[in-house]
Coordinates of C-alpha atoms in Angstrom, one line a residue:
Chain A
M1 CA -23.9 7.7 -30.4
S2 CA -24.2 8.4 -27.4
R3 CA -24.7 4.6 -25.8
R4 CA -21.7 3.3 -28.2
K5 CA -19.0 5.5 -26.9
R6 CA -20.4 4.5 -23.6
A7 CA -20.2 0.6 -24.7
S8 CA -16.9 0.9 -25.3
I9 CA -15.8 1.4 -21.6
G10 CA -17.5 -1.9 -21.1
T11 CA -16.5 -2.7 -17.6
S12 CA -16.8 0.3 -16.1
S13 CA -20.9 0.4 -17.1
S14 CA -21.2 -2.6 -14.1
H15 CA -19.7 -0.1 -11.1
S16 CA -19.4 -3.4 -9.7
G17 CA -17.1 -3.0 -6.5
Y18 CA -14.5 -5.8 -5.1
W19 CA -16.8 -7.7 -2.8
A20 CA -19.8 -7.6 -5.0
N21 CA -17.2 -9.0 -7.7
A22 CA -16.0 -11.8 -5.2
W23 CA -19.4 -12.8 -3.9
G24 CA -20.1 -13.6 -8.2
R25 CA -17.0 -15.0 -8.4
L26 CA -18.5 -17.5 -4.7
K27 CA -22.3 -18.2 -5.9
K28 CA -20.1 -20.3 -9.3
N29 CA -18.4 -22.3 -6.4
K30 CA -22.0 -24.8 -6.5
S31 CA -19.8 -27.3 -3.0
A32 CA -19.2 -23.6 -1.7
I33 CA -22.5 -22.3 -1.6
V34 CA -23.5 -26.0 -0.4
S35 CA -21.4 -25.5 2.6
L36 CA -22.6 -21.4 3.9
I37 CA -26.0 -22.9 3.5
L38 CA -25.6 -25.8 5.4
L39 CA -23.0 -23.8 7.3
I40 CA -26.0 -20.8 7.8
L41 CA -28.6 -23.4 8.8
M42 CA -26.0 -24.9 11.3
I43 CA -26.1 -21.5 13.3
L44 CA -29.7 -20.8 13.1
V45 CA -30.3 -24.5 13.9
A46 CA -27.7 -23.4 17.3
I47 CA -29.4 -20.3 18.1
F48 CA -32.5 -21.7 18.2
A49 CA -32.1 -25.0 19.8
K50 CA -34.8 -24.3 23.0
Y51 CA -37.6 -24.4 20.2
V52 CA -36.1 -26.8 17.9
S53 CA -35.0 -29.8 20.3
P54 CA -36.7 -32.5 20.5
Y55 CA -35.8 -32.7 24.0
P56 CA -34.6 -30.7 26.9
Y57 CA -30.4 -31.9 26.8
D58 CA -30.5 -32.6 29.7
L59 CA -34.1 -34.6 30.5
Q60 CA -32.3 -37.9 31.8
N61 CA -34.4 -41.2 31.7
P62 CA -33.0 -43.6 32.7
A63 CA -36.0 -46.1 30.9
E64 CA -35.1 -45.2 27.7
A65 CA -30.8 -45.8 28.0
Y66 CA -29.0 -47.1 25.5
Q67 CA -31.8 -46.3 22.8
S68 CA -30.5 -47.2 18.9
P69 CA -32.1 -44.5 16.7
S70 CA -35.6 -44.6 16.3
A71 CA -39.2 -42.6 15.8
Q72 CA -38.9 -41.1 19.4
H73 CA -35.5 -40.6 19.7
W74 CA -33.8 -39.6 15.8
L75 CA -30.2 -40.3 17.1
G76 CA -31.1 -42.5 20.2
T77 CA -30.2 -41.9 23.8
D78 CA -26.8 -42.3 25.7
N79 CA -26.6 -44.0 29.0
F80 CA -28.4 -41.7 30.9
G81 CA -31.5 -41.7 28.6
R82 CA -30.6 -38.4 26.9
D83 CA -32.2 -37.5 23.4
I84 CA -28.5 -37.3 21.5
L85 CA -30.5 -35.3 18.6
S86 CA -31.2 -32.9 21.5
R87 CA -27.6 -32.9 22.5
I88 CA -25.9 -32.7 19.8
I89 CA -28.0 -29.5 18.5
Y90 CA -26.5 -27.9 21.7
G91 CA -23.2 -29.0 21.8
G92 CA -23.5 -27.3 18.5
R93 CA -24.3 -24.0 20.1
I94 CA -20.9 -24.1 22.0
S95 CA -18.5 -25.3 18.9
L96 CA -19.1 -22.2 17.1
F97 CA -19.7 -20.0 19.7
V98 CA -16.1 -20.9 20.9
G99 CA -14.8 -21.7 17.1
F100 CA -16.6 -17.7 16.1
F101 CA -15.2 -16.5 19.3
S102 CA -11.9 -18.2 19.6
I103 CA -10.9 -16.9 16.3
F104 CA -11.7 -12.9 17.0
F105 CA -10.5 -13.1 19.8
A106 CA -7.2 -14.1 17.6
I107 CA -7.6 -12.3 14.6
I108 CA -7.6 -8.7 17.3
V109 CA -4.9 -9.4 19.3
G110 CA -2.7 -10.9 16.2
G111 CA -4.2 -8.3 13.8
I112 CA -2.9 -5.4 16.3
L113 CA 0.8 -7.4 17.1
G114 CA 0.8 -8.4 12.9
A115 CA 0.1 -4.3 11.8
V116 CA 2.0 -2.7 14.6
A117 CA 5.2 -5.2 13.6
G118 CA 4.2 -4.7 9.7
Y119 CA 3.8 -0.7 9.8
Y120 CA 7.3 0.0 12.2
A121 CA 9.0 -2.2 11.0
G122 CA 12.6 -3.0 13.0
K123 CA 13.0 -3.3 16.7
I124 CA 9.2 -3.5 17.2
D125 CA 9.2 -6.0 14.3
N126 CA 11.7 -8.0 15.8
I127 CA 10.5 -8.6 19.5
L128 CA 6.8 -9.2 18.5
M129 CA 8.1 -11.6 15.2
R130 CA 10.2 -13.6 17.2
T131 CA 7.7 -13.9 20.2
M132 CA 4.8 -15.6 17.9
D133 CA 7.5 -17.2 16.4
I134 CA 8.0 -20.0 19.9
L135 CA 4.3 -19.4 20.5
M136 CA 4.1 -21.1 17.0
A137 CA 7.0 -23.1 18.0
I138 CA 4.4 -25.0 20.8
P139 CA 1.8 -27.7 19.1
G140 CA -1.9 -25.2 18.9
L141 CA -3.5 -28.3 21.3
L142 CA 0.1 -28.5 24.0
L143 CA -0.6 -24.3 24.5
A144 CA -4.5 -25.0 24.8
I145 CA -4.1 -28.0 27.3
T146 CA -1.7 -25.9 29.5
L147 CA -3.4 -22.9 29.2
A148 CA -7.1 -24.6 30.3
A149 CA -5.4 -26.3 32.7
A150 CA -3.9 -23.5 34.2
F151 CA -7.3 -21.6 34.3
E152 CA -10.4 -23.2 35.4
P153 CA -12.0 -25.0 32.8
G154 CA -15.3 -23.0 31.6
L155 CA -15.9 -21.7 28.4
R156 CA -14.6 -18.1 28.7
N157 CA -11.0 -19.7 29.0
V158 CA -11.3 -21.7 27.0
I159 CA -11.4 -19.3 24.1
I160 CA -8.9 -17.9 25.3
A161 CA -6.7 -21.0 25.5
I162 CA -7.8 -21.7 22.0
G163 CA -7.3 -18.2 20.7
V164 CA -4.2 -17.9 22.4
A165 CA -3.0 -20.3 20.1
E166 CA -4.3 -18.5 17.0
V167 CA -2.8 -15.8 17.5
P168 CA 0.7 -16.2 15.4
F169 CA -0.9 -17.1 12.1
Y170 CA -2.7 -13.6 12.2
A171 CA 0.3 -12.1 13.2
R172 CA 1.9 -13.2 10.5
I173 CA -0.4 -12.6 7.5
L174 CA -1.4 -9.1 8.6
R175 CA 2.5 -9.0 8.7
S176 CA 3.1 -10.0 5.3
S177 CA -0.1 -8.1 3.7
V178 CA 1.7 -4.6 5.5
L179 CA 4.6 -4.7 4.7
S180 CA 4.1 -5.8 0.8
L181 CA 1.3 -3.2 1.2
K182 CA 3.4 -0.4 2.6
E183 CA 6.0 -0.3 -0.6
Q184 CA 2.7 0.2 -2.8
E185 CA 2.6 3.7 -4.5
F186 CA -1.1 4.2 -2.7
I187 CA 0.2 4.5 0.6
E188 CA 3.3 7.2 -0.6
A189 CA -0.1 9.1 -2.0
A190 CA -2.4 9.0 1.1
R191 CA 1.1 10.9 3.2
C192 CA 1.5 12.8 0.4
I193 CA -2.3 14.1 1.0
G194 CA -1.1 14.3 4.6
A195 CA -3.0 10.8 6.0
S196 CA -2.4 10.0 9.4
D197 CA -0.6 6.6 10.5
K198 CA -3.8 6.0 11.9
R199 CA -6.2 6.3 8.9
I200 CA -3.5 5.2 6.6
I201 CA -3.6 1.3 8.2
L202 CA -7.7 1.8 8.5
K203 CA -8.5 3.5 6.0
H204 CA -5.8 2.2 3.2
I205 CA -4.8 -0.6 4.9
I206 CA -7.1 -2.9 6.6
P207 CA -9.1 -3.5 4.0
N208 CA -6.3 -4.2 1.6
C209 CA -5.4 -7.0 3.3
L210 CA -8.7 -8.1 4.5
A211 CA -9.0 -11.2 1.6
P212 CA -6.2 -13.6 3.3
I213 CA -8.1 -12.7 7.4
I214 CA -11.4 -13.8 5.7
V215 CA -10.2 -17.1 4.3
Q216 CA -7.8 -18.3 7.4
S217 CA -10.7 -17.2 9.3
T218 CA -13.3 -20.1 7.9
L219 CA -10.3 -22.5 7.6
G220 CA -8.8 -21.7 11.4
M221 CA -12.8 -22.2 13.0
A222 CA -12.6 -25.4 11.4
G223 CA -9.4 -26.0 14.1
A224 CA -10.9 -23.4 17.1
I225 CA -13.9 -26.9 16.8
L226 CA -12.5 -29.5 16.2
S227 CA -9.2 -28.0 19.3
V228 CA -12.6 -27.1 21.9
A229 CA -13.2 -31.3 21.3
S230 CA -10.3 -32.4 22.0
L231 CA -10.0 -30.1 25.0
S232 CA -13.4 -31.1 25.9
F233 CA -12.5 -35.1 25.5
L234 CA -9.4 -34.2 27.8
G235 CA -12.6 -33.3 30.4
L236 CA -10.1 -29.6 30.2
G237 CA -12.7 -28.1 27.8
I238 CA -16.9 -27.4 28.3
Q239 CA -17.8 -28.7 32.0
P240 CA -20.8 -31.6 31.8
P241 CA -23.7 -31.0 32.0
T242 CA -23.3 -29.5 30.1
P243 CA -23.3 -30.9 26.2
E244 CA -20.1 -30.4 24.3
W245 CA -19.5 -33.2 20.8
G246 CA -15.7 -33.7 22.1
S247 CA -17.0 -34.7 25.7
M248 CA -19.8 -36.4 24.1
L249 CA -17.9 -38.6 22.3
S250 CA -15.4 -39.3 25.6
N251 CA -18.7 -40.0 28.0
A252 CA -19.5 -42.6 25.2
R253 CA -15.9 -44.2 24.7
Q254 CA -16.9 -46.8 27.1
H255 CA -19.4 -47.8 25.2
I256 CA -18.3 -48.0 21.8
L257 CA -18.3 -51.3 21.4
N258 CA -22.3 -52.3 22.8
Y259 CA -23.6 -49.1 22.1
P260 CA -21.6 -47.7 18.5
H261 CA -24.1 -44.8 17.2
M262 CA -23.7 -43.2 20.7
V263 CA -19.9 -42.2 19.1
V264 CA -20.8 -41.3 15.4
F265 CA -23.5 -38.6 15.9
P266 CA -21.4 -36.6 17.7
G267 CA -18.8 -37.4 15.6
L268 CA -20.6 -37.3 12.4
A269 CA -21.6 -33.8 14.1
I270 CA -18.0 -32.6 14.3
M271 CA -16.9 -34.0 11.3
L272 CA -19.7 -32.7 9.2
T273 CA -19.1 -29.1 10.4
I274 CA -14.9 -28.7 9.3
F275 CA -15.4 -30.6 6.5
V276 CA -18.4 -27.5 5.7
L277 CA -15.9 -24.9 6.7
N278 CA -13.1 -25.9 5.1
I279 CA -14.8 -25.9 1.7
L280 CA -16.0 -22.9 2.5
G281 CA -12.7 -21.9 2.8
D282 CA -11.8 -23.0 -0.2
G283 CA -14.4 -21.5 -1.6
L284 CA -13.7 -18.2 -0.4
R285 CA -9.7 -18.6 -1.4
D286 CA -9.8 -18.5 -5.3
A287 CA -13.0 -16.1 -5.1
L288 CA -11.1 -13.4 -3.2
D289 CA -8.2 -13.6 -5.4
P290 CA -8.5 -10.9 -7.7
R291 CA -6.0 -12.1 -9.9
L292 CA -8.7 -14.6 -10.9
K293 CA -11.0 -12.9 -13.6
D294 CA -15.0 -14.0 -14.3
Chain B
M1 CA 11.3 37.0 -10.1
A2 CA 12.5 34.9 -7.3
S3 CA 12.5 30.9 -7.9
L4 CA 9.6 29.2 -6.5
L5 CA 11.7 26.3 -5.5
E6 CA 15.3 25.8 -4.4
V7 CA 17.3 23.2 -3.0
R8 CA 20.7 23.6 -1.4
H9 CA 23.6 21.2 -1.2
L10 CA 20.0 18.4 -0.7
K11 CA 21.3 15.3 0.7
K12 CA 20.3 11.8 1.4
Y13 CA 21.8 8.9 2.2
F14 CA 20.2 5.7 2.6
Q15 CA 21.8 3.6 6.5
T16 CA 22.0 -0.4 4.0
P17 CA 23.7 -3.5 5.8
S18 CA 26.7 -2.7 3.6
G19 CA 27.3 0.8 4.5
T20 CA 25.8 3.8 3.3
L21 CA 24.2 4.9 0.3
H22 CA 24.7 8.4 -1.5
A23 CA 21.4 8.5 -3.3
V24 CA 21.1 11.9 -3.4
D25 CA 24.8 13.9 -2.4
D26 CA 25.4 17.4 -2.6
V27 CA 22.4 18.4 -5.1
N28 CA 21.6 22.3 -6.0
F29 CA 19.1 23.5 -8.3
A30 CA 16.6 26.4 -8.5
I31 CA 13.2 26.1 -10.5
E32 CA 11.0 29.8 -11.3
S33 CA 6.9 29.4 -10.9
G34 CA 5.7 28.6 -13.6
E35 CA 8.6 26.3 -15.6
T36 CA 8.7 23.0 -15.1
L37 CA 12.7 21.5 -14.2
G38 CA 12.9 18.1 -15.8
V39 CA 15.5 15.7 -14.4
V40 CA 16.7 12.3 -16.5
G41 CA 19.7 9.7 -15.7
E42 CA 19.1 6.0 -15.2
S43 CA 18.0 3.7 -13.5
G44 CA 19.0 4.4 -9.5
C45 CA 21.0 7.4 -10.2
G46 CA 18.4 9.3 -7.2
K47 CA 15.8 10.7 -9.7
S48 CA 13.1 9.6 -7.8
T49 CA 14.6 10.1 -4.1
L50 CA 15.2 13.1 -5.1
G51 CA 11.0 13.6 -6.0
R52 CA 10.4 12.3 -3.1
T53 CA 12.2 14.2 -0.1
I54 CA 11.2 17.3 -2.6
V55 CA 7.8 16.8 -1.2
H56 CA 9.3 15.5 2.1
L57 CA 7.6 11.8 2.1
L58 CA 11.0 10.6 2.8
A59 CA 13.4 13.7 5.2
P60 CA 16.1 14.8 3.6
T61 CA 19.5 14.0 5.5
S62 CA 21.6 17.1 5.3
G63 CA 21.0 20.8 2.9
Q64 CA 18.2 22.8 3.0
I65 CA 15.1 23.1 0.5
I66 CA 13.7 26.6 0.4
F67 CA 9.5 27.3 -0.8
D68 CA 8.7 30.0 -1.2
G69 CA 11.0 32.0 0.6
K70 CA 11.2 29.9 3.8
D71 CA 13.6 26.4 4.4
I72 CA 11.0 24.0 5.5
S73 CA 13.3 21.1 5.7
S74 CA 12.5 20.1 8.7
P75 CA 8.7 20.9 8.8
S76 CA 6.8 20.3 11.8
K77 CA 3.9 18.4 12.4
K78 CA 1.3 21.6 11.3
E79 CA 3.8 23.1 8.8
L80 CA 3.8 19.9 7.5
K81 CA 0.1 19.6 6.7
Q82 CA -0.1 22.9 5.1
L83 CA 3.3 22.1 2.7
R84 CA 1.1 19.0 1.5
K85 CA -1.4 22.2 0.3
E86 CA 1.2 23.2 -1.8
M87 CA 2.8 20.4 -3.1
Q88 CA 1.7 17.0 -4.4
M89 CA 3.0 14.4 -6.0
V90 CA 2.0 12.6 -9.6
F91 CA 3.3 8.9 -8.8
Q92 CA 4.9 6.8 -11.6
D93 CA 2.6 3.7 -11.5
P94 CA -1.1 4.1 -12.4
F95 CA -1.7 0.5 -11.0
S96 CA 0.3 0.7 -7.9
S97 CA -0.9 4.6 -7.6
L98 CA -4.2 4.3 -6.8
N99 CA -6.3 2.1 -3.5
P100 CA -8.2 -1.2 -5.3
R101 CA -10.5 -0.4 -2.3
M102 CA -12.1 2.9 -3.0
T103 CA -14.1 4.2 -6.1
V104 CA -12.0 7.5 -8.2
K105 CA -14.5 9.7 -6.2
S106 CA -13.8 8.8 -2.6
I107 CA -9.3 9.3 -4.2
I108 CA -9.8 12.5 -5.2
Q109 CA -12.2 13.5 -2.4
E110 CA -9.9 12.3 0.3
A111 CA -7.4 14.9 0.5
M112 CA -10.4 17.1 0.6
E113 CA -11.3 15.6 3.5
I114 CA -8.5 15.3 5.1
H115 CA -7.8 18.9 4.8
K116 CA -11.3 20.0 5.7
L117 CA -11.4 21.2 2.3
Y118 CA -14.6 23.7 1.9
G119 CA -15.9 24.1 5.4
G120 CA -15.8 20.2 5.3
D121 CA -19.2 20.4 3.4
R122 CA -18.8 17.2 1.5
R123 CA -21.7 17.8 -1.1
R124 CA -19.3 20.9 -1.6
Q125 CA -16.9 18.9 -1.7
E126 CA -18.1 16.2 -4.1
Q127 CA -19.1 19.3 -6.5
E128 CA -15.6 20.0 -6.5
V129 CA -14.6 16.4 -7.1
F130 CA -16.7 16.9 -10.8
K131 CA -15.8 19.8 -11.4
L132 CA -12.0 18.5 -10.9
M133 CA -13.0 14.7 -13.1
D134 CA -14.0 17.7 -16.1
T135 CA -10.7 19.7 -15.5
V136 CA -8.3 15.7 -16.5
G137 CA -10.2 14.9 -18.4
L138 CA -12.7 12.0 -16.6
A139 CA -16.2 11.5 -17.2
K140 CA -18.7 11.9 -14.1
R141 CA -19.9 8.4 -14.7
L142 CA -16.9 7.3 -13.5
A143 CA -17.4 8.7 -10.3
D144 CA -18.3 5.2 -8.5
S145 CA -15.8 3.0 -11.0
Y146 CA -13.4 1.3 -9.2
P147 CA -9.5 1.4 -10.5
H148 CA -9.5 -2.0 -12.1
E149 CA -12.2 -1.3 -14.3
L150 CA -10.0 1.4 -16.0
D151 CA -7.5 1.4 -18.3
G152 CA -4.0 3.0 -17.6
G153 CA -4.8 6.6 -18.9
R154 CA -7.8 7.1 -17.3
R155 CA -6.1 6.1 -14.0
Q156 CA -3.2 8.6 -14.9
R157 CA -6.3 10.6 -15.2
I158 CA -7.2 10.2 -11.4
G159 CA -3.6 10.7 -10.3
I160 CA -3.3 14.2 -11.4
A161 CA -7.1 15.0 -9.5
R162 CA -6.3 13.4 -6.7
A163 CA -3.1 15.1 -6.9
L164 CA -4.8 18.8 -7.7
A165 CA -7.1 18.7 -5.4
L166 CA -5.4 20.4 -2.9
E167 CA -4.9 23.5 -5.3
P168 CA -1.5 22.8 -4.6
R169 CA 1.9 25.0 -7.1
F170 CA 4.2 23.2 -7.8
I171 CA 4.4 19.1 -8.4
V172 CA 7.0 16.9 -8.5
C173 CA 6.0 14.1 -11.6
D174 CA 7.7 11.3 -10.5
E175 CA 7.9 9.2 -14.2
P176 CA 3.7 9.8 -15.0
V177 CA 4.0 8.7 -18.2
S178 CA 6.5 5.3 -18.7
A179 CA 4.3 3.2 -17.9
L180 CA 1.8 4.5 -20.8
D181 CA 0.8 3.6 -24.4
V182 CA 2.8 5.9 -26.5
S183 CA -0.3 7.3 -28.0
V184 CA -1.4 7.5 -24.3
Q185 CA 1.7 9.6 -23.0
A186 CA 1.7 12.3 -25.9
Q187 CA -2.0 12.8 -24.3
I188 CA -1.3 13.0 -20.3
L189 CA 1.7 15.1 -21.6
N190 CA -0.8 17.6 -23.5
L191 CA -3.6 17.7 -20.0
M192 CA -0.2 18.4 -17.6
Q193 CA 0.6 21.1 -20.0
D194 CA -2.5 23.1 -20.3
L195 CA -2.9 22.2 -16.5
Q196 CA 0.1 23.8 -16.1
E197 CA -0.6 26.7 -18.2
E198 CA -4.8 27.1 -16.5
K199 CA -3.1 26.8 -13.2
D200 CA -0.5 28.6 -13.2
L201 CA 2.1 25.1 -11.8
T202 CA 5.6 24.4 -12.0
Y203 CA 7.2 21.1 -11.8
I204 CA 9.3 18.9 -11.7
F205 CA 9.0 16.3 -14.1
I206 CA 11.2 13.2 -13.3
T207 CA 11.9 11.0 -16.1
H208 CA 14.5 8.7 -18.2
D209 CA 12.4 8.8 -21.3
L210 CA 14.7 12.2 -23.0
S211 CA 11.9 13.1 -25.4
V212 CA 9.4 13.1 -22.8
V213 CA 11.5 15.9 -21.3
K214 CA 12.4 17.4 -24.3
H215 CA 8.2 18.0 -24.9
I216 CA 8.1 18.9 -21.5
S217 CA 11.1 21.3 -20.0
D218 CA 11.8 24.4 -19.9
N219 CA 15.3 23.3 -18.1
I220 CA 17.1 19.6 -16.9
C221 CA 19.7 18.0 -14.4
V222 CA 21.0 15.3 -15.5
M223 CA 21.7 13.1 -13.0
Y224 CA 24.3 10.1 -13.0
L225 CA 24.5 8.1 -8.8
G226 CA 23.2 10.6 -7.2
K227 CA 24.7 13.9 -8.3
I228 CA 24.3 16.3 -11.1
V229 CA 26.8 16.2 -13.6
E230 CA 25.3 18.8 -16.9
Q231 CA 22.1 21.2 -16.0
C232 CA 21.1 23.7 -18.4
S233 CA 18.1 24.8 -20.6
T234 CA 16.8 21.7 -22.9
D235 CA 17.5 23.6 -26.3
K236 CA 20.9 24.7 -24.7
L237 CA 21.8 20.2 -24.0
F238 CA 19.6 18.5 -26.9
E239 CA 22.0 21.8 -29.6
K240 CA 25.5 20.3 -27.5
Q241 CA 26.3 18.1 -24.1
Y242 CA 30.2 18.9 -22.6
H243 CA 30.1 16.1 -19.6
P244 CA 30.9 12.3 -21.3
Y245 CA 27.8 10.5 -19.7
A246 CA 25.4 13.6 -20.8
Q247 CA 27.1 12.9 -24.3
A248 CA 26.6 9.1 -24.3
L249 CA 22.6 9.2 -22.7
L250 CA 21.8 11.2 -25.6
S251 CA 23.4 9.2 -28.3
A252 CA 21.2 6.5 -27.2
I253 CA 17.8 8.4 -29.1
P254 CA 16.6 6.7 -31.6
I255 CA 16.4 8.4 -34.9
P256 CA 13.0 7.4 -35.9
K257 CA 13.7 6.4 -39.8
V258 CA 14.4 3.2 -41.2
G259 CA 18.0 2.1 -41.7
I260 CA 19.3 4.9 -40.0
Q261 CA 20.9 4.1 -36.9
R262 CA 23.0 7.3 -34.6
K263 CA 26.6 7.1 -34.0
R264 CA 26.1 5.4 -30.6
I265 CA 28.3 6.6 -27.7
L266 CA 28.4 2.6 -25.6
L267 CA 29.1 2.6 -22.0
K268 CA 31.5 0.3 -20.9
G269 CA 32.1 -0.9 -17.4
E270 CA 30.4 -1.3 -14.2
I271 CA 28.0 1.4 -12.6
T272 CA 30.2 2.5 -9.6
S273 CA 28.8 1.2 -6.8
P274 CA 26.4 4.6 -4.8
I275 CA 27.2 2.6 -1.3
D276 CA 30.6 4.7 0.3
P277 CA 31.6 6.1 -3.2
K278 CA 35.1 7.3 -3.0
P279 CA 36.1 11.0 -3.6
C280 CA 36.8 11.0 -7.4
C281 CA 34.3 11.3 -10.4
R282 CA 31.7 8.6 -10.0
F283 CA 31.3 8.0 -13.5
V284 CA 34.8 7.2 -14.2
A285 CA 35.2 4.1 -14.3
R286 CA 33.0 4.5 -17.5
C287 CA 33.9 7.6 -19.0
P288 CA 36.2 6.7 -22.8
H289 CA 37.8 9.9 -21.8
A290 CA 39.0 9.4 -18.6
I291 CA 41.8 11.0 -17.2
S292 CA 44.1 10.5 -13.7
L293 CA 42.5 13.7 -11.9
C294 CA 38.9 11.8 -12.1
S295 CA 39.8 9.3 -9.4
E296 CA 41.7 11.8 -7.9
E297 CA 39.7 14.3 -7.0
E298 CA 35.7 15.0 -7.2
P299 CA 34.8 17.1 -9.5
K300 CA 32.8 20.3 -9.0
L301 CA 29.5 22.1 -11.3
L302 CA 31.3 25.0 -12.9
E303 CA 29.8 27.1 -15.2
V304 CA 30.7 26.3 -17.8
E305 CA 28.9 28.2 -20.6
E306 CA 26.4 31.2 -19.4
G307 CA 23.1 28.7 -18.2
R308 CA 24.9 26.1 -18.4
F309 CA 26.6 24.1 -15.6
V310 CA 28.8 21.1 -16.2
A311 CA 30.5 18.6 -13.6
C312 CA 33.9 17.0 -15.3
H313 CA 37.5 17.6 -15.4
L314 CA 37.9 18.1 -18.7
Q315 CA 36.3 21.5 -18.9
K316 CA 38.3 23.1 -16.4
I317 CA 42.0 21.9 -17.7
G318 CA 40.4 23.4 -21.1
R319 CA 39.9 20.4 -22.8
A320 CA 36.3 20.2 -23.3
V321 CA 35.0 17.3 -25.7
E322 CA 32.7 18.6 -27.8
L323 CA 30.4 15.7 -29.1
T324 CA 27.7 16.9 -31.1
V325 CA 24.6 14.6 -32.1
P326 CA 23.0 16.2 -34.8
D327 CA 21.0 14.4 -37.3
A328 CA 23.8 14.4 -39.2
D329 CA 25.9 12.7 -37.2
V330 CA 24.4 9.0 -38.3
V331 CA 25.5 5.9 -39.4
I332 CA 23.6 4.2 -42.4
I333 CA 23.3 0.3 -41.5
N334 CA 21.8 -1.1 -44.0
Q335 CA 21.3 -0.5 -47.3

């Protein structure tokens, strides 16, 4: 008898949270899962580059320059006889690191600005968002180039240069989330039981706008990786001999007709990473949409 | 007995780009401890704003709110926190009034956390949450569920439990049953009445549903565009109405019999804009009995008989329009 009653409630038996539900939906999306596995693999390879790569990234061997892919050098060698596979593995370190931290920077800065603009509205909102609009009006890469050129080249400055260009997107997302959440009665209810502004923002608003931020950050990371490659290609990003996919491309450019493998493999690495992040981002967007019930 | 809550000349205006919106305009009433005041009126008449102003979700523009003998119209931060323990609110929409990322238990417990009830002892608070869940008819096993897993009735029970968590004496109920199925409405209304008796609660019950207000209220205020137009006990109002708007409103109650319809008073004309209203009766544009005085002067809320207050010029000049709506006054529409 009691068992029957319990069954009639149905859904409540699985005390599944929002994130568990989202994970369940993501698991069903095969391409997103393949992308996730590939991404984790890339991250692991980048972290353990020292142990995974067959050669040191800066080991020059003029006798073996311009070699096509072979058993010794799986992806061939470059003009200094350096192993391209090893350089791609180490380059991935830089790309993923810069991609991750520039987006992290953008989320923190953009998130705070957007949340403040949305929550307090009025004049602050106007000032902040018009500034964001101005930032957005400048093409992202151009802004990054300007910033990168103004500072000394280097890892930290590249991260900031790319991060700044991404800030407005997160500010906008957070502001619109906060604006729509502010109208919800549970925010009023929280105020009614005496919750402080800080508590309302941290406990009631932020957790409810994580989903769009996560989606945007995966997609944004792809963009950031492309930006760092572009900056390095232009010589404004990571400086040689540190390997970076963009600077590898830039270096191989002169040899494209004779030794195309020097261009193809770093290019493929960029493409694959961005492809994986985009597919994963799309998958997350579907999985985190609460309107989609499984 | 002294009244628990008294509202004097309460006004709440909003600044809009096109002018000042008079959402609540010079409202006066008093509620005795343990009774229920129903506030009825159409959408946009300011009844929700009134409720939110009383519990200080909105700051009043002017006027006084006196709770338990103390003026609480502009409380300090500390006073406000104390006040939260005394007066709470139950919200209209059981879907948007609960944080979708919190479990039932944490929603109810949050208020206890904020006010560090039971010495801040989480174990004790949890016990109290389970007790409260039992009081409002929620099974203990639902404690770790999320709101989206539950139906509207259960969600509203969570909302009620949250309001009760601070053991208030006074609760503003903002259309708590209007988003629910009729069968569930009855359950929730009965629960609220039981709670009122058990915990000696005082309610302001905001609604547009006249059958609900008849069931639960002791006294009723009929609001129109931010003003109270008629105010008296529930029995008196349902027996007879003096204000033309109240008459029209009550004539809209359907009779639960097939083929029979009440003779309805259909209001024509546009609703007067609540933005910068002219000093005249706000109902004049739609009133079937309007006289010239109505568009010249604003009527005051006056006691026309014992315990009945009406704001209408027709009362004053002795041309009281009496329009009763007993069940006999019906039209048979198809036979």
